[in-house]
PDB file of C-alpha atoms in Angstrom:
ATOM      1  CA  UNK A   1      56.537-101.263-123.474  1.00 70.00           C
ATOM      2  CA  UNK A   2      59.805-102.282-121.787  1.00 74.00           C
ATOM      3  CA  UNK A   3      57.870-103.510-118.755  1.00 72.00           C
ATOM      4  CA  UNK A   4      55.547-105.559-121.008  1.00 72.00           C
ATOM      5  CA  UNK A   5      58.494-107.203-122.800  1.00 76.00           C
ATOM      6  CA  UNK A   6      60.290-107.939-119.510  1.00 74.00           C
ATOM      7  CA  UNK A   7      57.156-109.499-118.044  1.00 72.00           C
ATOM      8  CA  UNK A   8      56.562-111.572-121.192  1.00 73.00           C
ATOM      9  CA  UNK A   9      60.150-112.861-121.101  1.00 74.00           C
ATOM     10  CA  UNK A  10      59.840-113.736-117.418  1.00 70.00           C
ATOM     11  CA  UNK A  11      56.567-115.623-117.983  1.00 72.00           C
ATOM     12  CA  UNK A  12      58.027-117.581-120.904  1.00 73.00           C
ATOM     13  CA  UNK A  13      61.059-118.635-118.828  1.00 69.00           C
ATOM     14  CA  UNK A  14      58.849-119.639-115.914  1.00 66.00           C
ATOM     15  CA  UNK A  15      56.541-121.684-118.130  1.00 65.00           C
ATOM     16  CA  UNK A  16      59.518-123.517-119.628  1.00 64.00           C
ATOM     17  CA  UNK A  17      60.682-124.348-116.098  1.00 58.00           C
ATOM     18  CA  UNK A  18      57.217-125.695-115.329  1.00 56.00           C
ATOM     19  CA  UNK A  19      57.278-127.990-118.359  1.00 55.00           C
ATOM     20  CA  UNK A  20      55.115-125.992-120.768  1.00 47.00           C
ATOM     21  CA  UNK A  21      56.077-125.060-124.305  1.00 47.00           C
ATOM     22  CA  UNK A  22      54.719-122.508-126.771  1.00 46.00           C
ATOM     23  CA  UNK A  23      52.757-123.782-129.761  1.00 45.00           C
ATOM     24  CA  UNK A  24      53.926-123.086-133.282  1.00 45.00           C
ATOM     25  CA  UNK A  25      53.003-119.613-134.488  1.00 47.00           C
ATOM     26  CA  UNK A  26      54.110-117.941-131.266  1.00 49.00           C
ATOM     27  CA  UNK A  27      50.583-116.924-130.319  1.00 48.00           C
ATOM     28  CA  UNK A  28      51.313-117.551-126.663  1.00 48.00           C
ATOM     29  CA  UNK A  29      49.094-120.621-126.511  1.00 48.00           C
ATOM     30  CA  UNK A  30      50.552-123.305-124.313  1.00 45.00           C
ATOM     31  CA  UNK A  31      50.322-127.050-124.134  1.00 47.00           C
ATOM     32  CA  UNK A  32      51.634-129.321-121.394  1.00 48.00           C
ATOM     33  CA  UNK A  33      54.925-131.063-121.986  1.00 46.00           C
ATOM     34  CA  UNK A  34      54.592-134.571-123.399  1.00 48.00           C
ATOM     35  CA  UNK A  35      54.331-137.474-120.984  1.00 48.00           C
ATOM     36  CA  UNK A  36      57.563-139.094-119.872  1.00 48.00           C
ATOM     37  CA  UNK A  37      58.274-142.163-122.013  1.00 47.00           C
ATOM     38  CA  UNK A  38      58.320-145.466-120.071  1.00 48.00           C
ATOM     39  CA  UNK A  39      62.081-145.830-120.630  1.00 47.00           C
ATOM     40  CA  UNK A  40      62.619-142.493-118.888  1.00 46.00           C
ATOM     41  CA  UNK A  41      60.629-143.605-115.840  1.00 46.00           C
ATOM     42  CA  UNK A  42      63.129-146.354-115.068  1.00 49.00           C
ATOM     43  CA  UNK A  43      65.980-143.870-114.680  1.00 56.00           C
ATOM     44  CA  UNK A  44      67.517-143.500-111.254  1.00 58.00           C
ATOM     45  CA  UNK A  45      67.912-140.085-109.657  1.00 59.00           C
ATOM     46  CA  UNK A  46      71.046-138.158-110.480  1.00 68.00           C
ATOM     47  CA  UNK A  47      72.055-138.126-106.810  1.00 82.00           C
ATOM     48  CA  UNK A  48      71.004-141.359-105.067  1.00 86.00           C
ATOM     49  CA  UNK A  49      71.974-139.842-101.695  1.00 83.00           C
ATOM     50  CA  UNK A  50      69.421-137.054-102.008  1.00 88.00           C
ATOM     51  CA  UNK A  51      66.219-137.067 -99.930  1.00 88.00           C
ATOM     52  CA  UNK A  52      64.296-135.877-102.993  1.00 91.00           C
ATOM     53  CA  UNK A  53      62.086-138.611-104.429  1.00 92.00           C
ATOM     54  CA  UNK A  54      61.197-138.017-108.105  1.00 92.00           C
ATOM     55  CA  UNK A  55      57.578-138.197-109.197  1.00 93.00           C
ATOM     56  CA  UNK A  56      58.209-141.234-111.416  1.00 93.00           C
ATOM     57  CA  UNK A  57      59.558-143.106-108.360  1.00 94.00           C
ATOM     58  CA  UNK A  58      56.445-142.156-106.365  1.00 94.00           C
ATOM     59  CA  UNK A  59      54.229-143.440-109.183  1.00 95.00           C
ATOM     60  CA  UNK A  60      56.147-146.714-109.393  1.00 96.00           C
ATOM     61  CA  UNK A  61      55.944-147.193-105.624  1.00 96.00           C
ATOM     62  CA  UNK A  62      52.196-146.474-105.663  1.00 96.00           C
ATOM     63  CA  UNK A  63      51.694-148.958-108.502  1.00 97.00           C
ATOM     64  CA  UNK A  64      53.710-151.631-106.693  1.00 96.00           C
ATOM     65  CA  UNK A  65      51.966-151.072-103.338  1.00 96.00           C
ATOM     66  CA  UNK A  66      48.523-150.653-104.894  1.00 96.00           C
ATOM     67  CA  UNK A  67      48.092-147.605-102.656  1.00 96.00           C
ATOM     68  CA  UNK A  68      48.459-149.636 -99.462  1.00 97.00           C
ATOM     69  CA  UNK A  69      50.993-149.759 -96.623  1.00 97.00           C
ATOM     70  CA  UNK A  70      53.680-152.348 -97.434  1.00 97.00           C
ATOM     71  CA  UNK A  71      54.457-153.231 -93.800  1.00 96.00           C
ATOM     72  CA  UNK A  72      54.234-156.933 -92.962  1.00 95.00           C
ATOM     73  CA  UNK A  73      54.005-158.249 -89.418  1.00 93.00           C
ATOM     74  CA  UNK A  74      57.168-160.249 -88.669  1.00 90.00           C
ATOM     75  CA  UNK A  75      55.303-162.993 -86.792  1.00 94.00           C
ATOM     76  CA  UNK A  76      52.419-163.615 -89.215  1.00 95.00           C
ATOM     77  CA  UNK A  77      53.462-161.980 -92.473  1.00 95.00           C
ATOM     78  CA  UNK A  78      50.089-160.205 -92.547  1.00 96.00           C
ATOM     79  CA  UNK A  79      50.155-156.976 -94.503  1.00 97.00           C
ATOM     80  CA  UNK A  80      48.904-153.718 -93.013  1.00 96.00           C
ATOM     81  CA  UNK A  81      45.599-152.751 -94.638  1.00 96.00           C
ATOM     82  CA  UNK A  82      46.013-148.989 -94.213  1.00 97.00           C
ATOM     83  CA  UNK A  83      45.583-146.818 -97.294  1.00 97.00           C
ATOM     84  CA  UNK A  84      45.630-143.512 -95.417  1.00 95.00           C
ATOM     85  CA  UNK A  85      48.551-141.166 -94.767  1.00 93.00           C
ATOM     86  CA  UNK A  86      51.015-143.192 -96.844  1.00 96.00           C
ATOM     87  CA  UNK A  87      54.633-142.044 -96.765  1.00 95.00           C
ATOM     88  CA  UNK A  88      57.631-143.102 -98.816  1.00 96.00           C
ATOM     89  CA  UNK A  89      60.182-144.771 -96.554  1.00 95.00           C
ATOM     90  CA  UNK A  90      63.852-145.583 -97.128  1.00 93.00           C
ATOM     91  CA  UNK A  91      64.272-149.172 -95.897  1.00 92.00           C
ATOM     92  CA  UNK A  92      67.975-148.503 -95.314  1.00 89.00           C
ATOM     93  CA  UNK A  93      68.074-144.909 -94.029  1.00 87.00           C
ATOM     94  CA  UNK A  94      70.108-142.311 -95.889  1.00 87.00           C
ATOM     95  CA  UNK A  95      71.921-141.574 -92.621  1.00 83.00           C
ATOM     96  CA  UNK A  96      73.568-144.994 -92.730  1.00 83.00           C
ATOM     97  CA  UNK A  97      74.276-145.206 -96.448  1.00 87.00           C
ATOM     98  CA  UNK A  98      70.899-146.082 -97.947  1.00 90.00           C
ATOM     99  CA  UNK A  99      70.120-144.707-101.391  1.00 93.00           C
ATOM    100  CA  UNK A 100      67.126-143.136-103.056  1.00 93.00           C
ATOM    101  CA  UNK A 101      66.445-145.956-105.495  1.00 94.00           C
ATOM    102  CA  UNK A 102      63.301-148.002-106.097  1.00 94.00           C
ATOM    103  CA  UNK A 103      64.589-151.152-104.422  1.00 95.00           C
ATOM    104  CA  UNK A 104      65.215-149.161-101.199  1.00 95.00           C
ATOM    105  CA  UNK A 105      61.852-147.346-101.134  1.00 96.00           C
ATOM    106  CA  UNK A 106      58.450-148.495 -99.907  1.00 96.00           C
ATOM    107  CA  UNK A 107      55.043-147.155 -98.916  1.00 96.00           C
ATOM    108  CA  UNK A 108      54.296-147.154 -95.198  1.00 96.00           C
ATOM    109  CA  UNK A 109      51.422-145.657 -93.259  1.00 96.00           C
ATOM    110  CA  UNK A 110      52.454-142.945 -90.793  1.00 95.00           C
ATOM    111  CA  UNK A 111      52.382-145.339 -87.806  1.00 95.00           C
ATOM    112  CA  UNK A 112      54.532-148.010 -89.456  1.00 95.00           C
ATOM    113  CA  UNK A 113      56.947-145.409 -90.862  1.00 93.00           C
ATOM    114  CA  UNK A 114      57.489-144.079 -87.338  1.00 92.00           C
ATOM    115  CA  UNK A 115      57.937-147.637 -86.025  1.00 91.00           C
ATOM    116  CA  UNK A 116      60.434-148.414 -88.805  1.00 89.00           C
ATOM    117  CA  UNK A 117      62.398-145.236 -88.034  1.00 86.00           C
ATOM    118  CA  UNK A 118      62.638-146.147 -84.354  1.00 85.00           C
ATOM    119  CA  UNK A 119      63.650-149.735 -85.154  1.00 83.00           C
ATOM    120  CA  UNK A 120      66.249-148.545 -87.664  1.00 80.00           C
ATOM    121  CA  UNK A 121      67.672-146.109 -85.128  1.00 74.00           C
ATOM    122  CA  UNK A 122      68.113-148.883 -82.584  1.00 70.00           C
ATOM    123  CA  UNK A 123      69.448-151.366 -85.168  1.00 70.00           C
ATOM    124  CA  UNK A 124      72.043-148.944 -86.513  1.00 67.00           C
ATOM    125  CA  UNK A 125      73.072-147.699 -83.064  1.00 68.00           C
ATOM    126  CA  UNK A 126      71.642-144.210 -83.551  1.00 65.00           C
ATOM    127  CA  UNK A 127      69.099-144.593 -80.723  1.00 65.00           C
ATOM    128  CA  UNK A 128      69.103-146.452 -77.432  1.00 66.00           C
ATOM    129  CA  UNK A 129      66.379-149.101 -77.017  1.00 64.00           C
ATOM    130  CA  UNK A 130      63.468-148.167 -74.758  1.00 59.00           C
ATOM    131  CA  UNK A 131      63.447-149.999 -71.436  1.00 56.00           C
TER     132      UNK A 131
END
């Protein structure tokens, strides 16, 4: 009986952490937590210097990018058409003072994210240019 009660308590705590709540009546039935209100989605992260990108930021970036790489060729302004292997990129890297906030985040395909990282490293003096 003690083991049953301990296990039940553990499961309830874990489900609360995962965003589930018990229904009225305490029958152990669960429902998902309510959706985040739109006003909540606009909130910035508690630590803008963290690498963690909240889900609501990822959704906003996806909506803005329409699920497509946001890289634009400097010479033509043509946008990359890739929709595969998208990654969230910090335009100003965290290593040089960039923040995890929507205006500093963008969707890039893997190739353009790598290119941006190399260019940023050279621009900010972290890397030496290739000769």
